Short mmCIF file of C-alpha atoms in Angstrom, two decimals:
data_model
loop_
_atom_site.label_atom_id
_atom_site.label_comp_id
_atom_site.label_asym_id
_atom_site.label_seq_id
_atom_site.Cartn_x
_atom_site.Cartn_y
_atom_site.Cartn_z
CA ARG A 200 10.95 -65.56 80.76
CA GLY A 201 12.60 -66.04 77.46
CA PHE A 202 9.21 -66.07 75.74
CA ALA A 203 8.24 -62.70 77.01
CA VAL A 204 11.43 -61.23 75.82
CA VAL A 205 10.87 -62.55 72.37
CA ALA A 206 7.13 -61.51 72.68
CA ASP A 207 8.56 -57.96 73.67
CA GLU A 208 10.80 -57.88 70.90
CA VAL A 209 8.04 -59.04 68.21
CA GLN A 210 5.80 -56.41 69.70
CA ARG A 211 8.51 -53.76 69.08
CA LEU A 212 9.07 -55.02 65.68
CA ALA A 213 5.47 -55.03 65.01
CA GLU A 214 5.17 -51.40 66.25
CA ARG A 215 8.18 -50.32 64.11
CA SER A 216 6.71 -52.27 61.12
CA SER A 217 3.61 -50.44 61.64
CA ALA A 218 5.21 -47.07 61.95
CA ALA A 219 7.25 -47.66 58.79
CA THR A 220 4.22 -48.82 57.01
CA LYS A 221 2.43 -45.57 57.97
CA GLN A 222 5.50 -43.67 56.82
CA ILE A 223 5.66 -45.53 53.56
CA GLU A 224 1.77 -45.04 53.04
CA ALA A 225 2.32 -41.35 53.49
CA LEU A 226 5.26 -41.16 51.20
CA VAL A 227 3.12 -43.04 48.58
CA LYS A 228 0.16 -40.62 49.15
CA THR A 229 2.71 -37.77 48.82
CA ILE A 230 4.14 -39.33 45.60
CA GLN A 231 0.55 -39.87 44.13
CA THR A 232 -0.38 -36.20 45.17
CA ASP A 233 2.82 -35.07 43.40
CA THR A 234 2.22 -37.31 40.42
CA ASN A 235 -1.47 -36.16 40.09
CA GLU A 236 -0.16 -32.29 40.19
CA ALA A 237 2.63 -33.13 37.52
CA VAL A 238 -0.02 -34.69 35.24
CA ILE A 239 -2.37 -31.86 35.66
CA SER A 240 0.47 -29.35 35.03
CA MET A 241 1.45 -31.27 31.80
CA GLU A 242 -2.17 -31.35 30.72
CA GLN A 243 -2.27 -27.56 31.24
CA THR A 244 0.96 -27.16 29.54
CA THR A 245 -0.10 -29.46 26.65
CA SER A 246 -3.39 -27.38 26.38
CA GLU A 247 -1.24 -24.10 26.43
CA VAL A 248 1.11 -25.50 23.68
CA VAL A 249 -1.79 -26.56 21.32
CA ARG A 250 -3.36 -22.98 21.96
CA GLY A 251 0.00 -21.40 21.19
CA ALA A 252 0.15 -23.62 18.16
CA ARG A 253 -3.39 -22.29 16.97
CA LEU A 254 -2.38 -18.74 17.73
CA ALA A 255 0.87 -19.20 15.86
CA GLN A 256 -1.07 -20.87 12.79
CA ASP A 257 -3.65 -18.11 12.81
CA ALA A 258 -0.78 -15.49 12.86
CA GLY A 259 0.67 -17.25 9.79
CA VAL A 260 -2.43 -16.94 7.84
CA ALA A 261 -2.91 -13.38 8.87
CA LEU A 262 0.54 -12.43 7.76
CA GLU A 263 -0.07 -14.37 4.48
CA GLU A 264 -3.22 -11.91 4.09
CA ILE A 265 -1.11 -8.88 4.95
CA GLU A 266 1.45 -10.15 2.43
CA LYS A 267 -1.19 -10.46 -0.44
CA VAL A 268 -2.78 -7.01 0.46
CA SER A 269 0.85 -5.44 0.68
CA LYS A 270 1.54 -6.85 -2.85
CA THR A 271 -1.61 -5.63 -4.04
CA LEU A 272 -1.01 -2.16 -2.67
CA ALA A 273 2.54 -2.13 -4.22
CA ALA A 274 1.21 -2.88 -7.49
CA LEU A 275 -1.54 -0.29 -7.48
CA ILE A 276 1.02 2.43 -6.09
CA GLN A 277 3.20 1.33 -9.15
CA ASN A 278 0.42 1.89 -11.60
CA ILE A 279 -0.56 5.17 -10.02
CA SER A 280 3.37 6.27 -10.33
CA ASN A 281 3.36 5.15 -13.84
CA ALA A 282 -0.03 7.07 -14.66
CA ALA A 283 1.31 10.20 -13.00
CA ARG A 284 4.46 9.77 -14.90
CA GLN A 285 2.54 9.51 -18.14
CA GLN A 286 0.36 12.70 -17.22
CA ALA A 287 3.30 14.57 -16.28
CA SER A 288 4.90 13.77 -19.66
CA SER A 289 1.40 14.61 -21.39
CA ALA A 290 1.44 18.00 -19.60
CA GLY A 291 4.87 18.75 -20.77
CA HIS A 292 3.85 17.98 -24.53
CA ILE A 293 0.75 19.92 -24.08
CA SER A 294 2.75 22.86 -22.60
CA ASN A 295 5.17 22.67 -25.44
CA THR A 296 2.38 22.46 -28.16
CA MET A 297 0.74 25.49 -26.36
CA ASN A 298 4.06 27.29 -26.56
CA VAL A 299 3.99 26.74 -30.30
CA ILE A 300 0.38 27.78 -30.84
CA GLN A 301 1.05 30.98 -29.03
CA GLU A 302 4.11 31.61 -31.14
CA ILE A 303 2.10 30.84 -34.20
CA THR A 304 -0.84 33.12 -33.08
CA SER A 305 1.92 35.89 -32.31
CA GLN A 306 3.29 35.43 -35.81
CA THR A 307 -0.22 35.55 -37.33
CA SER A 308 -1.37 38.54 -35.43
CA ALA A 309 1.75 40.30 -36.80
CA GLY A 310 0.97 39.04 -40.21
CA THR A 311 -2.58 40.14 -40.04
CA THR A 312 -1.55 43.60 -38.70
CA ALA A 313 1.04 43.87 -41.64
CA THR A 314 -1.72 42.74 -44.07
CA ALA A 315 -4.20 45.27 -42.58
CA ARG A 316 -1.49 47.89 -42.91
CA SER A 317 -0.90 46.90 -46.64
CA ILE A 318 -4.54 46.93 -47.34
CA GLY A 319 -4.78 50.31 -45.86
CA ASN A 320 -1.98 51.48 -47.99
CA LEU A 321 -3.37 49.73 -51.04
CA ALA A 322 -6.85 51.38 -50.38
CA LYS A 323 -5.08 54.90 -50.05
CA MET A 324 -2.98 54.34 -53.23
CA ALA A 325 -6.18 53.37 -55.03
CA SER A 326 -7.95 56.44 -53.88
CA GLU A 327 -4.96 58.69 -54.85
CA MET A 328 -4.78 56.82 -58.24
CA ARG A 329 -8.61 57.25 -58.93
CA ASN A 330 -8.04 60.87 -57.89
CA SER A 331 -5.23 61.57 -60.21
CA VAL A 332 -6.86 59.77 -63.10
CA SER A 333 -10.28 61.32 -62.64
CA GLY A 334 -9.29 64.32 -64.62
CA PHE A 335 -8.40 62.19 -67.75
CA LYS A 336 -11.19 61.68 -70.30
CA LEU A 337 -11.02 58.52 -72.21
CA PRO A 338 -11.96 58.53 -75.96
CA GLU A 339 -15.46 57.77 -76.81
CA GLY A 340 -15.07 54.18 -78.10
CA VAL A 341 -13.41 52.84 -75.05
CA GLU A 342 -15.58 51.13 -72.52
CA GLN A 343 -15.25 52.53 -68.91
CA ALA A 344 -14.97 50.03 -66.23
#
C-alpha cells in the first residue's frame, strides 16, 4: 500500500508538473508574441524616425532656398528703391530746370515785346524825321544817301 501512495503522489506531481509546464509554455509564447510585437513596433518607430529626419532635412534645404530667395528679393527691392529715389531726385531737378526755363522764356518774351515796341517807335520816329527833313534841299555838291 505504501507504494501505491507514492505512485499516486508521483502521478499528482507529474500532473502538476505537466500543468505548470503548460503554463510556462503559454507564458513563454505570450512573452515571445509580446517581444515580436515590441520589435515590430520599434522597427516601425525607427522607420518613422528616419522618415521624420529626412523630412526635417528636406525642410532645412527648403528653408535655405527660401532664405536665398528672400535675400535676393531684398537686394532687388533695395535696388528698385534706390533707383526710385534717384528718379525722384532727377524729376525734382528737371522740374526746377523747367521753372528756370519758363522764367527765362517769360523774361525773353517780355524783352522781345519791349524790343518790338522800341523798333516800332524807332520806325515811327524815322518816318517822322524823313517827313520833317524831306522839305530841306541839300546843296548840289553833297551826295544823297
